[in-house]
Amino acid sequence: MSLLVEKTGSGREYKVKDMSQVDFVHLEIDPPEFEMPGLMSYRTKFGPQQPSKGAKVTGSLYMTIQTVVLIETLTTLGAEVRWFSCDTFSTQDHAAAAIARDSAVVFAWKGETLQEYWWCMEQALDWSPGGSLDLVVDDGDDATLLIHERVKTEEEYAKSGKLPDPSFTFLSLHHTMHLKPSRLSMATSCPYPDHPLLFPSVQR
């Protein structure tokens, strides 16, 4: 797949496999909404108040119908959302298409290569010049690790003027993180959009 950002008619960025699959979502969305009463009650109770208005959220969970419910809850509460999938094989292409059309920026499709996966992450973290995110919802800590590595690079440059190694790519980072034990707390990982640990983040 060509790695070029596309835009909806309203100007929302996206890259998914097939936008024509979007209508399949309506056949499946009712059960997940019923199974996530907490998120649905947040929409009803806090949606009109827009408590998250202006908040910039980059997210990475399994791109499934269940995650659609979470993303639409975040946008209903006022947040701006950029999303990619944490797992290249479990992505539901119709779910990604629905998000692209209806609610948020998304870069995800089933069967991404490793290079495509890191490209999607890069797009999801790109809040344009002068922009920055406020919250990361990150299963697997890949995005969190990349943010930390970027900060380290910027601090090193500010301190010594040293530029990053041009041969060091996202694929290099991927291999490095799998060779060394992660120092990031796995307690922040939450693969289930209806997990109780997620609600404090939504509240914030």
One Martini backbone bead per residue (centre of mass of N, CA, C, O) as a GRO file, in nm:
protein
  204
    1MET     BB    1   0.097   0.036   0.021
    2SER     BB    2   0.068   0.359  -0.003
    3LEU     BB    3   0.237   0.627   0.184
    4LEU     BB    4  -0.045   0.822   0.186
    5VAL     BB    5  -0.220   1.082   0.276
    6GLU     BB    6  -0.556   1.119   0.333
    7LYS     BB    7  -0.885   1.280   0.262
    8THR     BB    8  -1.165   1.396   0.342
    9GLY     BB    9  -1.411   1.616   0.266
   10SER     BB   10  -1.341   1.764   0.559
   11GLY     BB   11  -1.006   1.705   0.602
   12ARG     BB   12  -0.954   1.431   0.716
   13GLU     BB   13  -0.721   1.222   0.810
   14TYR     BB   14  -0.606   0.913   0.635
   15LYS     BB   15  -0.543   0.537   0.647
   16VAL     BB   16  -0.700   0.285   0.464
   17LYS     BB   17  -0.817   0.024   0.280
   18ASP     BB   18  -1.164   0.058   0.283
   19MET     BB   19  -1.430   0.278   0.267
   20SER     BB   20  -1.666   0.078   0.166
   21GLN     BB   21  -1.688  -0.075   0.465
   22VAL     BB   22  -1.840   0.115   0.668
   23ASP     BB   23  -2.143  -0.011   0.679
   24PHE     BB   24  -2.075  -0.267   0.860
   25VAL     BB   25  -2.081  -0.134   1.142
   26HIS     BB   26  -2.398  -0.121   1.184
   27LEU     BB   27  -2.409  -0.445   1.238
   28GLU     BB   28  -2.204  -0.419   1.524
   29ILE     BB   29  -2.236  -0.171   1.737
   30ASP     BB   30  -2.449  -0.244   1.956
   31PRO     BB   31  -2.308  -0.449   2.146
   32PRO     BB   32  -2.066  -0.272   2.243
   33GLU     BB   33  -2.243  -0.050   2.366
   34PHE     BB   34  -2.382  -0.242   2.571
   35GLU     BB   35  -2.091  -0.343   2.698
   36MET     BB   36  -2.037  -0.004   2.750
   37PRO     BB   37  -2.187   0.180   2.980
   38GLY     BB   38  -1.975   0.381   3.073
   39LEU     BB   39  -1.920   0.529   2.806
   40MET     BB   40  -2.218   0.600   2.742
   41SER     BB   41  -2.261   0.772   3.002
   42TYR     BB   42  -2.049   0.985   2.938
   43ARG     BB   43  -2.189   1.103   2.695
   44THR     BB   44  -2.453   1.187   2.833
   45LYS     BB   45  -2.332   1.353   3.082
   46PHE     BB   46  -2.064   1.512   2.925
   47GLY     BB   47  -2.103   1.600   2.630
   48PRO     BB   48  -2.230   1.894   2.659
   49GLN     BB   49  -1.960   2.003   2.821
   50GLN     BB   50  -1.684   1.939   2.698
   51PRO     BB   51  -1.420   1.851   2.889
   52SER     BB   52  -1.210   1.779   2.624
   53LYS     BB   53  -1.167   2.038   2.495
   54GLY     BB   54  -0.862   2.040   2.301
   55ALA     BB   55  -0.770   1.766   2.337
   56LYS     BB   56  -0.482   1.563   2.264
   57VAL     BB   57  -0.508   1.229   2.116
   58THR     BB   58  -0.308   0.943   2.120
   59GLY     BB   59  -0.376   0.616   1.977
   60SER     BB   60  -0.321   0.247   2.077
   61LEU     BB   61  -0.523  -0.004   1.965
   62TYR     BB   62  -0.730  -0.215   1.879
   63MET     BB   63  -0.893  -0.203   1.556
   64THR     BB   64  -1.215  -0.202   1.663
   65ILE     BB   65  -1.535  -0.176   1.750
   66GLN     BB   66  -1.467  -0.113   2.047
   67THR     BB   67  -1.280   0.132   1.975
   68VAL     BB   68  -1.494   0.305   1.849
   69VAL     BB   69  -1.639   0.370   2.114
   70LEU     BB   70  -1.402   0.520   2.243
   71ILE     BB   71  -1.344   0.736   2.029
   72GLU     BB   72  -1.638   0.855   2.028
   73THR     BB   73  -1.621   0.943   2.321
   74LEU     BB   74  -1.386   1.142   2.302
   75THR     BB   75  -1.521   1.326   2.083
   76THR     BB   76  -1.780   1.387   2.244
   77LEU     BB   77  -1.595   1.531   2.476
   78GLY     BB   78  -1.381   1.705   2.259
   79ALA     BB   79  -1.163   1.550   2.138
   80GLU     BB   80  -0.864   1.504   1.971
   81VAL     BB   81  -0.792   1.239   1.727
   82ARG     BB   82  -0.515   1.003   1.691
   83TRP     BB   83  -0.483   0.683   1.513
   84PHE     BB   84  -0.357   0.347   1.583
   85SER     BB   85  -0.247   0.024   1.559
   86CYS     BB   86  -0.108  -0.230   1.776
   87ASP     BB   87  -0.223  -0.450   1.558
   88THR     BB   88  -0.185  -0.578   1.232
   89PHE     BB   89  -0.401  -0.843   1.253
   90SER     BB   90  -0.678  -0.718   1.411
   91THR     BB   91  -0.782  -0.535   1.212
   92GLN     BB   92  -1.080  -0.363   1.127
   93ASP     BB   93  -1.152  -0.210   0.837
   94HIS     BB   94  -1.441  -0.101   0.901
   95ALA     BB   95  -1.361   0.051   1.159
   96ALA     BB   96  -1.154   0.243   1.037
   97ALA     BB   97  -1.349   0.371   0.831
   98ALA     BB   98  -1.549   0.491   1.038
   99ILE     BB   99  -1.353   0.682   1.175
  100ALA     BB  100  -1.268   0.843   0.924
  101ARG     BB  101  -1.559   0.947   0.858
  102ASP     BB  102  -1.680   1.037   1.169
  103SER     BB  103  -1.425   1.123   1.407
  104ALA     BB  104  -1.112   1.046   1.312
  105VAL     BB  105  -0.788   1.005   1.298
  106VAL     BB  106  -0.654   0.734   1.082
  107PHE     BB  107  -0.402   0.452   1.088
  108ALA     BB  108  -0.533   0.151   0.944
  109TRP     BB  109  -0.455  -0.201   0.863
  110LYS     BB  110  -0.462  -0.507   0.760
  111GLY     BB  111  -0.132  -0.624   0.732
  112GLU     BB  112   0.093  -0.467   0.817
  113THR     BB  113   0.391  -0.370   0.800
  114LEU     BB  114   0.645  -0.257   0.979
  115GLN     BB  115   0.681   0.002   0.820
  116GLU     BB  116   0.378   0.081   0.826
  117TYR     BB  117   0.346   0.095   1.130
  118TRP     BB  118   0.551   0.331   1.178
  119TRP     BB  119   0.407   0.529   0.995
  120CYS     BB  120   0.141   0.541   1.150
  121MET     BB  121   0.263   0.646   1.410
  122GLU     BB  122   0.381   0.907   1.300
  123GLN     BB  123   0.106   1.029   1.218
  124ALA     BB  124  -0.032   1.014   1.504
  125LEU     BB  125   0.208   1.214   1.627
  126ASP     BB  126   0.123   1.440   1.418
  127TRP     BB  127   0.045   1.789   1.519
  128SER     BB  128   0.204   1.974   1.391
  129PRO     BB  129   0.326   2.269   1.400
  130GLY     BB  130   0.305   2.343   1.750
  131GLY     BB  131   0.211   2.070   1.831
  132SER     BB  132   0.059   1.867   2.102
  133LEU     BB  133   0.011   1.626   2.322
  134ASP     BB  134  -0.185   1.508   2.622
  135LEU     BB  135  -0.250   1.196   2.535
  136VAL     BB  136  -0.175   0.843   2.584
  137VAL     BB  137  -0.309   0.550   2.426
  138ASP     BB  138  -0.102   0.258   2.507
  139ASP     BB  139  -0.052  -0.052   2.358
  140GLY     BB  140   0.294  -0.152   2.419
  141ASP     BB  141   0.471   0.135   2.413
  142ASP     BB  142   0.573   0.247   2.139
  143ALA     BB  143   0.492   0.547   2.146
  144THR     BB  144   0.626   0.609   2.417
  145LEU     BB  145   0.912   0.539   2.328
  146LEU     BB  146   0.936   0.741   2.094
  147ILE     BB  147   0.903   0.993   2.265
  148HIS     BB  148   1.151   0.946   2.446
  149GLU     BB  149   1.360   0.937   2.215
  150ARG     BB  150   1.308   1.224   2.112
  151VAL     BB  151   1.378   1.374   2.369
  152LYS     BB  152   1.668   1.275   2.389
  153THR     BB  153   1.759   1.398   2.119
  154GLU     BB  154   1.691   1.696   2.185
  155GLU     BB  155   1.868   1.717   2.439
  156GLU     BB  156   2.138   1.647   2.300
  157TYR     BB  157   2.133   1.882   2.100
  158ALA     BB  158   2.113   2.115   2.311
  159LYS     BB  159   2.386   2.030   2.457
  160SER     BB  160   2.590   1.940   2.181
  161GLY     BB  161   2.478   1.927   1.868
  162LYS     BB  162   2.390   1.643   1.821
  163LEU     BB  163   2.303   1.435   1.578
  164PRO     BB  164   2.133   1.200   1.458
  165ASP     BB  165   2.144   0.892   1.333
  166PRO     BB  166   2.060   0.830   1.001
  167SER     BB  167   2.057   0.500   1.033
  168PHE     BB  168   1.832   0.542   1.241
  169THR     BB  169   1.537   0.368   1.264
  170PHE     BB  170   1.238   0.235   1.339
  171LEU     BB  171   1.346  -0.052   1.301
  172SER     BB  172   1.575  -0.023   1.500
  173LEU     BB  173   1.396   0.034   1.743
  174HIS     BB  174   1.243  -0.230   1.736
  175HIS     BB  175   1.489  -0.416   1.782
  176THR     BB  176   1.585  -0.286   2.046
  177MET     BB  177   1.320  -0.332   2.222
  178HIS     BB  178   1.353  -0.659   2.184
  179LEU     BB  179   1.648  -0.681   2.330
  180LYS     BB  180   1.531  -0.504   2.561
  181PRO     BB  181   1.414  -0.429   2.848
  182SER     BB  182   1.155  -0.265   2.958
  183ARG     BB  183   1.118   0.051   3.146
  184LEU     BB  184   0.827   0.045   3.112
  185SER     BB  185   0.519   0.048   3.233
  186MET     BB  186   0.271  -0.204   3.203
  187ALA     BB  187   0.035  -0.071   3.366
  188THR     BB  188  -0.055   0.119   3.112
  189SER     BB  189  -0.166  -0.119   2.979
  190CYS     BB  190  -0.483  -0.141   2.771
  191PRO     BB  191  -0.658  -0.361   2.559
  192TYR     BB  192  -0.937  -0.266   2.696
  193PRO     BB  193  -1.183  -0.023   2.645
  194ASP     BB  194  -1.352  -0.137   2.927
  195HIS     BB  195  -1.146  -0.087   3.129
  196PRO     BB  196  -1.114   0.059   3.441
  197LEU     BB  197  -0.830   0.205   3.385
  198LEU     BB  198  -0.952   0.408   3.162
  199PHE     BB  199  -1.138   0.615   3.311
  200PRO     BB  200  -0.936   0.821   3.430
  201SER     BB  201  -0.843   0.921   3.151
  202VAL     BB  202  -1.117   1.022   3.053
  203GLN     BB  203  -1.162   1.219   3.288
  204ARG     BB  204  -0.894   1.388   3.227
   0.00000   0.00000   0.00000
